[in-house]
PDB file of C-alpha atoms in Angstrom:
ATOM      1  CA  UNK A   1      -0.752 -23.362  14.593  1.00  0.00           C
ATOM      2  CA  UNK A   2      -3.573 -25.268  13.499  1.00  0.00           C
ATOM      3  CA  UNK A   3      -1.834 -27.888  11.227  1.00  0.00           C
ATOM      4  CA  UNK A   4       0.786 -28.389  13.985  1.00  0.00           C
ATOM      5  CA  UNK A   5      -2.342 -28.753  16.607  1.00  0.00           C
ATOM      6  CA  UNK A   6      -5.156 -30.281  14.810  1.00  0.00           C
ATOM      7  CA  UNK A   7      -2.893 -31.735  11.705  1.00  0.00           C
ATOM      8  CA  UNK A   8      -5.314 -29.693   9.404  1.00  0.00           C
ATOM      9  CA  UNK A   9      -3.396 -27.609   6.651  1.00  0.00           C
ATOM     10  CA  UNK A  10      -5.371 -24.441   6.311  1.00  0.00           C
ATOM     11  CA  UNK A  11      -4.811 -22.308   2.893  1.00  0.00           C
ATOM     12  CA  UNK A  12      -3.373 -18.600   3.004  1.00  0.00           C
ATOM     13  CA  UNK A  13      -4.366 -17.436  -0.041  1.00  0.00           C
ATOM     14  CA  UNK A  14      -6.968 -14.893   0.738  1.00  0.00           C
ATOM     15  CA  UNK A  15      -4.646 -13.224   3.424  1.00  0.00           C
ATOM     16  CA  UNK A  16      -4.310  -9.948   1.044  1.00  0.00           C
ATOM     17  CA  UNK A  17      -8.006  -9.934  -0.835  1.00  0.00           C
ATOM     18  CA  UNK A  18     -10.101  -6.887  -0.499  1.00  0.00           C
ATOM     19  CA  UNK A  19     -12.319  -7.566   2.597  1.00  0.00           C
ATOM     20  CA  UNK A  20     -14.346  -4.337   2.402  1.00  0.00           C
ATOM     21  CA  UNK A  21     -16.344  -6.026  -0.659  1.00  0.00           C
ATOM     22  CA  UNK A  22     -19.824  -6.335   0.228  1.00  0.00           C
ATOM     23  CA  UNK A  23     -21.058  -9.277  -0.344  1.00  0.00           C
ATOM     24  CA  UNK A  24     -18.151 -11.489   0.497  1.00  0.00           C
ATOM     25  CA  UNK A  25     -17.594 -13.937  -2.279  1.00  0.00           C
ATOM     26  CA  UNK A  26     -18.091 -17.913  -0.655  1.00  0.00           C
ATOM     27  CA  UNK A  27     -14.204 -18.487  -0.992  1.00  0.00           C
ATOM     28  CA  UNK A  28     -13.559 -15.333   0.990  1.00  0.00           C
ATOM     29  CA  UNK A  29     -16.777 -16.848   3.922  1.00  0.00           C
ATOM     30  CA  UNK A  30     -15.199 -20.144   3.874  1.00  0.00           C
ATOM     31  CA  UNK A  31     -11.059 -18.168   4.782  1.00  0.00           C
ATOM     32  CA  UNK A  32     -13.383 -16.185   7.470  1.00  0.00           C
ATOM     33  CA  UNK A  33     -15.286 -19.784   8.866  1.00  0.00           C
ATOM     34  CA  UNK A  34     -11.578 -21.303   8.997  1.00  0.00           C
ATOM     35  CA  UNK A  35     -10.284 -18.548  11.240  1.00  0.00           C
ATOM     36  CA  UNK A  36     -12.473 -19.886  14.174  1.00  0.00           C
ATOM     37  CA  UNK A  37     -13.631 -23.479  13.322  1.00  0.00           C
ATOM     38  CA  UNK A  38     -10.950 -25.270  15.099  1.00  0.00           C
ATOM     39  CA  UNK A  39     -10.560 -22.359  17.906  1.00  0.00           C
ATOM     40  CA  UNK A  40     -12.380 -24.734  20.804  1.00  0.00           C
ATOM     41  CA  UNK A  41      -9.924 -27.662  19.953  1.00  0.00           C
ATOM     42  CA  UNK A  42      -6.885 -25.324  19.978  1.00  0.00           C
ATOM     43  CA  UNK A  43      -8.093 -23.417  23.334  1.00  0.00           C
ATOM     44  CA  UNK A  44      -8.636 -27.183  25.040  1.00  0.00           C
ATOM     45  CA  UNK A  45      -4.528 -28.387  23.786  1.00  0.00           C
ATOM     46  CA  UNK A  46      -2.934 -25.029  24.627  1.00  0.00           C
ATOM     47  CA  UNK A  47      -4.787 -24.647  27.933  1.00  0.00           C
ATOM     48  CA  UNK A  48      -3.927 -27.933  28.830  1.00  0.00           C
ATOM     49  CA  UNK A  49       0.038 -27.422  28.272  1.00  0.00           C
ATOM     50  CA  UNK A  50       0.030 -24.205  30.007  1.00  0.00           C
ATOM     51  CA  UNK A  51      -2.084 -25.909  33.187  1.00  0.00           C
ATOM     52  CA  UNK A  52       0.719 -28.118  32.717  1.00  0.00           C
ATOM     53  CA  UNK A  53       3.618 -25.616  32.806  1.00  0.00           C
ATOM     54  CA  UNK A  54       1.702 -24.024  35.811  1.00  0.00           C
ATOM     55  CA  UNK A  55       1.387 -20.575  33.347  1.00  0.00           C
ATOM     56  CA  UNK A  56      -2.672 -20.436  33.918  1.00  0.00           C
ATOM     57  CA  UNK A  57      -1.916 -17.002  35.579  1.00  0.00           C
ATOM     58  CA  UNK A  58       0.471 -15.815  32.502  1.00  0.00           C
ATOM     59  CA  UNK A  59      -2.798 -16.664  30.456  1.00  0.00           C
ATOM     60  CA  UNK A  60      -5.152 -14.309  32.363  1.00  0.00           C
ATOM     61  CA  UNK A  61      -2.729 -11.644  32.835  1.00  0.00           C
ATOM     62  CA  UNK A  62      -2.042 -11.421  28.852  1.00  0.00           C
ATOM     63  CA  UNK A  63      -6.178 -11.820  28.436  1.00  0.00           C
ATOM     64  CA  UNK A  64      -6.784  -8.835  31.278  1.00  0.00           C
ATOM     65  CA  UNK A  65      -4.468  -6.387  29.305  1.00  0.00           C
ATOM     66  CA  UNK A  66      -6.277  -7.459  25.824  1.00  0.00           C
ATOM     67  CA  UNK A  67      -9.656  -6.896  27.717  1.00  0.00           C
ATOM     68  CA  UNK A  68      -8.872  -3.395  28.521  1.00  0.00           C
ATOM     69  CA  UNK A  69     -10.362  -1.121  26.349  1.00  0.00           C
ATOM     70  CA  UNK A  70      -8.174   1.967  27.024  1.00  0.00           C
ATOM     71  CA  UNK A  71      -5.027   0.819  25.282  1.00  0.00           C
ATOM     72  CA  UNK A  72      -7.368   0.722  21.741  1.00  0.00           C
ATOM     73  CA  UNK A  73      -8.009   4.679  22.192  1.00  0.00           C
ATOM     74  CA  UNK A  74      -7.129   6.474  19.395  1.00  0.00           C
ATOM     75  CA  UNK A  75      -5.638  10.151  19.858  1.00  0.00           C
ATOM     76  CA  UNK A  76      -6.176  12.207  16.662  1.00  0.00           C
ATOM     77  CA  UNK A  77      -3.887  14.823  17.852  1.00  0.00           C
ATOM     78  CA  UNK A  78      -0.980  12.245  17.822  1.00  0.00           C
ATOM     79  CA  UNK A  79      -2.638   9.906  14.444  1.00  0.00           C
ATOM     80  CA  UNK A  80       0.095  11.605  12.072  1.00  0.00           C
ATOM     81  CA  UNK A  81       2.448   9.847  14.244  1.00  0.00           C
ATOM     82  CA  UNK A  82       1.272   6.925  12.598  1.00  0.00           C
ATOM     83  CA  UNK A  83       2.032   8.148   8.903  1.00  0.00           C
ATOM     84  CA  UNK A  84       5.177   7.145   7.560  1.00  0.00           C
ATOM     85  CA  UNK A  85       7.613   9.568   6.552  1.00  0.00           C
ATOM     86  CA  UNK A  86       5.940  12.279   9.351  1.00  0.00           C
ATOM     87  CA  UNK A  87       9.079  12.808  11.079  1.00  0.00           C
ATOM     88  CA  UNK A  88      10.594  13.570   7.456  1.00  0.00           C
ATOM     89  CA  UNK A  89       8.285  16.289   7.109  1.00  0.00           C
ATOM     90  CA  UNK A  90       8.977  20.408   7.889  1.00  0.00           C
ATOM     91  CA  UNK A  91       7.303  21.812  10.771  1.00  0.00           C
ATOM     92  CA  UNK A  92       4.768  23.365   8.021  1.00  0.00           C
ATOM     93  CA  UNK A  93       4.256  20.139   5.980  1.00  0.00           C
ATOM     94  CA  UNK A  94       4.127  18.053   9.634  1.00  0.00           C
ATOM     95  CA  UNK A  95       1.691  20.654  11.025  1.00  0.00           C
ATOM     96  CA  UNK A  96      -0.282  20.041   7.903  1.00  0.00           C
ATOM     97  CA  UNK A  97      -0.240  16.444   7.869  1.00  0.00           C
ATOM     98  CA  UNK A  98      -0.908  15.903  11.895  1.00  0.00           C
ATOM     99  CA  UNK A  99      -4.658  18.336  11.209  1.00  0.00           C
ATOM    100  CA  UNK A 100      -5.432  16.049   8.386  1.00  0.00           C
ATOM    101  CA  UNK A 101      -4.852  12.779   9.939  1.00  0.00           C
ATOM    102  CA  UNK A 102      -6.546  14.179  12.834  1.00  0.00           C
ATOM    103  CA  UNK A 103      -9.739  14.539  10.625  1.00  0.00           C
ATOM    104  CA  UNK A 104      -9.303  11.169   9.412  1.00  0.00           C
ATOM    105  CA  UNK A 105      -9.553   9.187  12.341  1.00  0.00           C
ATOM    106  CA  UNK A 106     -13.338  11.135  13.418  1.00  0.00           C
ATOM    107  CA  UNK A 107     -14.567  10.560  10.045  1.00  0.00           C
ATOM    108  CA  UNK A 108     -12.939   6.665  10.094  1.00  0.00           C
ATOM    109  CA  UNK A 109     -15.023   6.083  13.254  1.00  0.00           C
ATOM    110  CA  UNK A 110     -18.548   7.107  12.206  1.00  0.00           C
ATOM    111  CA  UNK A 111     -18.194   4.904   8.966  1.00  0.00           C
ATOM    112  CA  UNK A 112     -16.548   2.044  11.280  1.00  0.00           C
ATOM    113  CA  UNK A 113     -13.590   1.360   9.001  1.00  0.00           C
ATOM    114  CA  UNK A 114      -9.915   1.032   9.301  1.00  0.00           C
ATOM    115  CA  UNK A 115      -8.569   4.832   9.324  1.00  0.00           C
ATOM    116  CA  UNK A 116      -5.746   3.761   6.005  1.00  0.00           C
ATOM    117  CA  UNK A 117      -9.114   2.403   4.294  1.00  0.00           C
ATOM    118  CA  UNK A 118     -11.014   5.098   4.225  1.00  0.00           C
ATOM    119  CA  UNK A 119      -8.173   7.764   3.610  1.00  0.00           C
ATOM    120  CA  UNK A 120      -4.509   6.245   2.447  1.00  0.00           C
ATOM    121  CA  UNK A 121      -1.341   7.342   4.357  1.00  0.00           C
ATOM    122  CA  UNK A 122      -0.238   8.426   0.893  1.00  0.00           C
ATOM    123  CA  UNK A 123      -2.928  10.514   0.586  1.00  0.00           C
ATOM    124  CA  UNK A 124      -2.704  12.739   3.545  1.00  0.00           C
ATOM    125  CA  UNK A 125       1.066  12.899   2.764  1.00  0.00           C
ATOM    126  CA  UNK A 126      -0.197  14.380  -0.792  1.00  0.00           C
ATOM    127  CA  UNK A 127      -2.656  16.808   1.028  1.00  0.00           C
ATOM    128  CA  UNK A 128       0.533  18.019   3.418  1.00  0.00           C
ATOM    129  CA  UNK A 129       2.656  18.540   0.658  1.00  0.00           C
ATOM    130  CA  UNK A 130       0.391  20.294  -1.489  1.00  0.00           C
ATOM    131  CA  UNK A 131      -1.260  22.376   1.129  1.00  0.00           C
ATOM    132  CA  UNK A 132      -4.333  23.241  -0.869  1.00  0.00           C
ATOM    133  CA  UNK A 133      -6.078  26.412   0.042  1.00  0.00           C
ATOM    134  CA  UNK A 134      -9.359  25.499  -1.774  1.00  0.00           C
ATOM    135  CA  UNK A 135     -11.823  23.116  -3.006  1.00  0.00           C
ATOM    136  CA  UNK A 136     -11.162  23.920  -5.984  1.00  0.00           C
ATOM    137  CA  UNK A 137      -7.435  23.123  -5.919  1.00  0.00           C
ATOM    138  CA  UNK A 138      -8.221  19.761  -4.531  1.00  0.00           C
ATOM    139  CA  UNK A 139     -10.392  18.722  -7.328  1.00  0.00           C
ATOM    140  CA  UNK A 140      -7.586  19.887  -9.865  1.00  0.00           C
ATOM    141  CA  UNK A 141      -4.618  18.287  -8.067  1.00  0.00           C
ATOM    142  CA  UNK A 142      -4.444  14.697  -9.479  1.00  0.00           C
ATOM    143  CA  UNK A 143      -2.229  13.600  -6.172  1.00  0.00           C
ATOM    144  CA  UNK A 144      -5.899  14.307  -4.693  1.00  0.00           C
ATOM    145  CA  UNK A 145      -7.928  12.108  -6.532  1.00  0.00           C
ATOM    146  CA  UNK A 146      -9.771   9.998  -3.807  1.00  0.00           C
ATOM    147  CA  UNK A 147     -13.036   9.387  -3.368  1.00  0.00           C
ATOM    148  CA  UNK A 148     -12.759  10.574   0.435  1.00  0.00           C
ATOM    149  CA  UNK A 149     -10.632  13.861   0.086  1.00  0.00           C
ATOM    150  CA  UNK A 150     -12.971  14.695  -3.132  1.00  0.00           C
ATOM    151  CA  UNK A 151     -15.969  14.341  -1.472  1.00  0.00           C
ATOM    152  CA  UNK A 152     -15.002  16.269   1.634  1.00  0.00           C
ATOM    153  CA  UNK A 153     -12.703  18.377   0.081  1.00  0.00           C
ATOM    154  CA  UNK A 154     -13.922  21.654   2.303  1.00  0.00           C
ATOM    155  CA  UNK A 155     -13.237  19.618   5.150  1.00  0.00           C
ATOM    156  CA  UNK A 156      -9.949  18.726   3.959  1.00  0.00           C
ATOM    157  CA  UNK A 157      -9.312  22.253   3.193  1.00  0.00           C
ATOM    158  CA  UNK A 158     -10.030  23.392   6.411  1.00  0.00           C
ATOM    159  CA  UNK A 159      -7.720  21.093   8.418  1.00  0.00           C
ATOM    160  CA  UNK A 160      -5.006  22.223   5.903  1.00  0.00           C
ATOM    161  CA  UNK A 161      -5.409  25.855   6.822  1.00  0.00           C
ATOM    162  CA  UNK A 162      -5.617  24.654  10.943  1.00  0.00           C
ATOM    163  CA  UNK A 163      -2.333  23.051  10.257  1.00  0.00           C
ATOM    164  CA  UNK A 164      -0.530  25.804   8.613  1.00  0.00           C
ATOM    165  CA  UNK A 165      -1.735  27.910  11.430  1.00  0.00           C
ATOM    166  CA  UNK A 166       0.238  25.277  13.896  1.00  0.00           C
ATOM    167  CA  UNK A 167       3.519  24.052  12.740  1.00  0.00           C
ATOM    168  CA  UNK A 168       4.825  21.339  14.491  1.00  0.00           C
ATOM    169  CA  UNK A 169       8.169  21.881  16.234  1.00  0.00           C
ATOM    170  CA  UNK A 170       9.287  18.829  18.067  1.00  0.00           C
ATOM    171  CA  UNK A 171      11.568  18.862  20.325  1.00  0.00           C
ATOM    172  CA  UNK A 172      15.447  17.807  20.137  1.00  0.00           C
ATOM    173  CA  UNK A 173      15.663  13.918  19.696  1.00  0.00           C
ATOM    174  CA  UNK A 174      18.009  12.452  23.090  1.00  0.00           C
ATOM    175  CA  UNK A 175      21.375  11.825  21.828  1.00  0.00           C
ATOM    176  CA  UNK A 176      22.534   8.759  21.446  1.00  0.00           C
ATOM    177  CA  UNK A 177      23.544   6.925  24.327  1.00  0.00           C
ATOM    178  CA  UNK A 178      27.568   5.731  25.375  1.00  0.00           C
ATOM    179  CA  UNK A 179      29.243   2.999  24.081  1.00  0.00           C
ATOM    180  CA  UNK A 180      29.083   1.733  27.835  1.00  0.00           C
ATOM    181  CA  UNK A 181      25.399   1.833  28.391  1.00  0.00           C
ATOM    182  CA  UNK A 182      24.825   0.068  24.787  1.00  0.00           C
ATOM    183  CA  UNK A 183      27.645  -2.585  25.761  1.00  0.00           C
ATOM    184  CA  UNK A 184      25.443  -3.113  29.029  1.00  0.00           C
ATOM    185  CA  UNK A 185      21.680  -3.113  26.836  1.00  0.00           C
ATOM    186  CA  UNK A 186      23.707  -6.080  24.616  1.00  0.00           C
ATOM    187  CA  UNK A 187      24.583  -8.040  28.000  1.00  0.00           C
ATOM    188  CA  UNK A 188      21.252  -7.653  29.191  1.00  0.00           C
ATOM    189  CA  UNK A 189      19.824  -9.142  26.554  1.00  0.00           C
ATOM    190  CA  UNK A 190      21.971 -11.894  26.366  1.00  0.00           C
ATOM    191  CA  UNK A 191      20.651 -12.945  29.616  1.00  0.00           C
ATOM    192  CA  UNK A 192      16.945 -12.136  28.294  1.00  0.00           C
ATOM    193  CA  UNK A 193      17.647 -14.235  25.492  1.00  0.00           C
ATOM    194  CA  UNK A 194      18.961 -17.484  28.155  1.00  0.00           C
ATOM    195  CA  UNK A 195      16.069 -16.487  30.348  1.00  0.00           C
ATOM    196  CA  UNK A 196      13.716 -16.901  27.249  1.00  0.00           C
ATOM    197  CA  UNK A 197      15.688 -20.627  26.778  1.00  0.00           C
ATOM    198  CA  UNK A 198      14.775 -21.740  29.746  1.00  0.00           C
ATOM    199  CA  UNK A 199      11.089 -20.773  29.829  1.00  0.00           C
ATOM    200  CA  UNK A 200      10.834 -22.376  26.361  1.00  0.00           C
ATOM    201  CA  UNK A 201       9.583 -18.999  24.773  1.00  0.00           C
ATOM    202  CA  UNK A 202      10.657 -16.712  22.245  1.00  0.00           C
ATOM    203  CA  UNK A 203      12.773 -13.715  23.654  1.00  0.00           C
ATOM    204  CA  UNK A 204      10.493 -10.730  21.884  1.00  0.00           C
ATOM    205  CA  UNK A 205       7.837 -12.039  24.363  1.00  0.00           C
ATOM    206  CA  UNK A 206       9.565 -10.970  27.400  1.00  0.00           C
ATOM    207  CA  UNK A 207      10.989  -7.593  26.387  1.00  0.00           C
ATOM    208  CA  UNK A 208      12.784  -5.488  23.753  1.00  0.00           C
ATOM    209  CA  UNK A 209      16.426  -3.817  23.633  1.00  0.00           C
ATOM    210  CA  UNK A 210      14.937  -0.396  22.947  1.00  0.00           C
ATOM    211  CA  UNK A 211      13.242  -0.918  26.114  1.00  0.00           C
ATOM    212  CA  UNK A 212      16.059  -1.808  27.885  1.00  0.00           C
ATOM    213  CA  UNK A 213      17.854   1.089  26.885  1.00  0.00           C
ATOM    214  CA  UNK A 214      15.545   3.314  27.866  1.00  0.00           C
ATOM    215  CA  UNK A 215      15.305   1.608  31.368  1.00  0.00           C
ATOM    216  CA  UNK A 216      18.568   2.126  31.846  1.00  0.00           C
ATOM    217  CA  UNK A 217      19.390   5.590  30.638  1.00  0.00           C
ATOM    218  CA  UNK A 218      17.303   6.731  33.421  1.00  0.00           C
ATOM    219  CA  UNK A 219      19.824   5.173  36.181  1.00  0.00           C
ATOM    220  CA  UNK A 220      17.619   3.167  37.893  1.00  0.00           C
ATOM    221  CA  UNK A 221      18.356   2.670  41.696  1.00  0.00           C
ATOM    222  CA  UNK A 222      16.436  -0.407  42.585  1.00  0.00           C
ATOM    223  CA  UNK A 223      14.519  -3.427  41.306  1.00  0.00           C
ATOM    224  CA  UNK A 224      11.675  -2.322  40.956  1.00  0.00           C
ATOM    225  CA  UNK A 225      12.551   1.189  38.998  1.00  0.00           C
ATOM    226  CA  UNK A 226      14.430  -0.705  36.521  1.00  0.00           C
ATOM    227  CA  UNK A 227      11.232  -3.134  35.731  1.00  0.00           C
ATOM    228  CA  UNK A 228       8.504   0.396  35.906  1.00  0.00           C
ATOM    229  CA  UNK A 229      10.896   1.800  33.115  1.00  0.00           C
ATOM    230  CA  UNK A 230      11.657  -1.105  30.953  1.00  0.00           C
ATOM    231  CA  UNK A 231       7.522  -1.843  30.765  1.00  0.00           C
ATOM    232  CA  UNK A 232       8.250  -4.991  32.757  1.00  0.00           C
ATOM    233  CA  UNK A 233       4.840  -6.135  34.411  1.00  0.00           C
ATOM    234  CA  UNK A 234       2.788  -9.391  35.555  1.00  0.00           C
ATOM    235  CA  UNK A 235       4.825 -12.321  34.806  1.00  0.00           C
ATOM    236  CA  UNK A 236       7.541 -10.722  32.907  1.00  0.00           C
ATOM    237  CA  UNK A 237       8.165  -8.614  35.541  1.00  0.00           C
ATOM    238  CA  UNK A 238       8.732 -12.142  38.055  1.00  0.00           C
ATOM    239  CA  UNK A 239      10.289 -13.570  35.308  1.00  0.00           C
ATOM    240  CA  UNK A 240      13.061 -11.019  33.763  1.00  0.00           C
ATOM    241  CA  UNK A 241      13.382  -8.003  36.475  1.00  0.00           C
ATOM    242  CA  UNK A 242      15.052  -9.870  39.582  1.00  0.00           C
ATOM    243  CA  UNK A 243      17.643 -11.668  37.384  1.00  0.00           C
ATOM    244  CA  UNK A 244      18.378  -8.648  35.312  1.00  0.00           C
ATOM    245  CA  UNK A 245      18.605  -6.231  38.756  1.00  0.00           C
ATOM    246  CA  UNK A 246      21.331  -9.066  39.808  1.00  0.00           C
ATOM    247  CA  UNK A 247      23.501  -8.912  36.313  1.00  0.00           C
ATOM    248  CA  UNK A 248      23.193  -4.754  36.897  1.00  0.00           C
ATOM    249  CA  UNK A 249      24.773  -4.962  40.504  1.00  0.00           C
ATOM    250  CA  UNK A 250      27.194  -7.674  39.809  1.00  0.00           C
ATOM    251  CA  UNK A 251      25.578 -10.453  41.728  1.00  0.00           C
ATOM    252  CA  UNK A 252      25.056 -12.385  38.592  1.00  0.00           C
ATOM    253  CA  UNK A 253      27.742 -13.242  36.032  1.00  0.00           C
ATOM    254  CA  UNK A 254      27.614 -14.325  32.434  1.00  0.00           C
ATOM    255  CA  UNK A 255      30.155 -16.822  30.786  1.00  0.00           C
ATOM    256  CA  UNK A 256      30.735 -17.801  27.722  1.00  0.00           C
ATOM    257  CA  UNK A 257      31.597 -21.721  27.753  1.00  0.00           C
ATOM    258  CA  UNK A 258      33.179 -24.350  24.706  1.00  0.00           C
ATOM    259  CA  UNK A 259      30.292 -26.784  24.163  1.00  0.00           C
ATOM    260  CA  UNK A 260      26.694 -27.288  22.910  1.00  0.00           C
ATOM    261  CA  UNK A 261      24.988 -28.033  19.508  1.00  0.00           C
ATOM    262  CA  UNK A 262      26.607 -24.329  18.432  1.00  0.00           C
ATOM    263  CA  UNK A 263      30.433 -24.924  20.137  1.00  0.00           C
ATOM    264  CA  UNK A 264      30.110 -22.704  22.629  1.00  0.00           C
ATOM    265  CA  UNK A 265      27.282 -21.640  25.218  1.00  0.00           C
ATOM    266  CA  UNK A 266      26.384 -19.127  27.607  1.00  0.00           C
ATOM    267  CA  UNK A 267      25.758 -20.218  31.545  1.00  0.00           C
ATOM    268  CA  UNK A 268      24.896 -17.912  34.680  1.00  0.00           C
ATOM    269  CA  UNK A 269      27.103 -18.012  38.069  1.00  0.00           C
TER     270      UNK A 269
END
């Protein structure tokens, strides 16, 4: 973005160096000082294109629903969600594994550091596998050897013994949907993806096929229900909802038509 704005070629290399070092070497200040020295320059070309598209207001809606601090709360009842291989687990192990990464995310928070920094993913998988009953069996299990689950290993031990107390049962997963209802998701988005032509933006920006699935597996009976359960809001909502209500009820058709740069193109009637 900046080279193709400002013409400046900015380097990458630092994008996977360990930032929790303390002090930060000068190459590692100077990667940091990039990130916002040409931020007023790229603010004054972007804002002027969008003033110039007439998208000011897409601009403050997408900076409102940054602004809003709820969507950054962080459940620790629902953290092990966030652990891969969770839904792998046995209601035991899972039980184990949601009390532990529950623990995490406190102990994250009072030493104001990412919650995988302090305590790896890997790790609590380790503790929910091997379900130690003591401090003692932490500090002899080499799976166990961090610096966080060593040092706190009653605490540790404790959240192990909540979560075999409380095995997690989910429920049944939905089945899958029909053929029919996927056949309609894929048409949808084929008109997301010409709707997304025309606006000159990329189609993941306006909405997902998991979300349209799940929009329409709840039959919705109007406009307005189909855009509350697909997420649709603000300007996608103005943008995607009214066209895609039309191609539900038949008052929009898509065509498939020889031509164009790939030999054939889609049009709306």
């Amino acid at each position: 973005l900046v080279q193709r704005l400002v013409g400046v070629p900015l380097a990458k290399g630092e994008q996977m160096a360990d930032w929790n070092q303390r002090p930060l070497p000068p190459k590692l200040r100077q990667y940091a000082a990039n990130d916002v020295a040409f931020l007023l320059q790229i603010h004054t070309e972007q804002a002027r294109r969008l003033a110039d598209l007439g998208r000011d207001g897409w601009l403050q809606q997408e900076s409102d629903a940054l602004c809003d601090t709820s969507q950054y709360d962080r459940d620790p009842a629902t953290a092990g969600d966030r652990v891969a291989g969770a839904r792998r687990m046995d209601p035991v192990e899972a039980g184990v594994l949601y009390a532990v990464a529950a623990l995490r995310e406190p102990m994250a928070q009072a030493e104001d550091v990412v919650p995988h920094f302090l305590v790896t993913d890997e790790a609590l998988v380790a503790l929910a596998k091997a379900k130690p009953r003591s401090a003692r069996e932490v500090h002899a299990d080499r799976r166990l050897q961090t610096r966080v689950v060593q040092k706190y290993a009653d605490r540790f031990v404790a959240a192990v013994a909540d979560g075999l107390a409380h095995p997690l049962r989910r429920p049944a997963g939905r089945p899958p949907p029909p053929p029919q209802l996927e056949a309609v998701a894929s048409a949808a988005m084929l008109l997301v993806g010409e709707l997304a032509m025309t606006a000159g933006i990329a189609p993941q920006l306006l909405t997902k096929r998991e979300s349209l699935l799940d929009a329409l597996r709840e039959n919705p009976a109007s406009c307005d229900e189909l855009a509350h359960h697909a997420g649709l809001n603000g300007w996608r909502r103005d943008l995607v909802a009214p066209r895609l209500w039309q191609l539900l009820t038949g008052e929009l058709v898509l065509r498939c038509q020889i031509g164009g740069d790939a030999g054939f193109q889609l049009s709306l009637a």
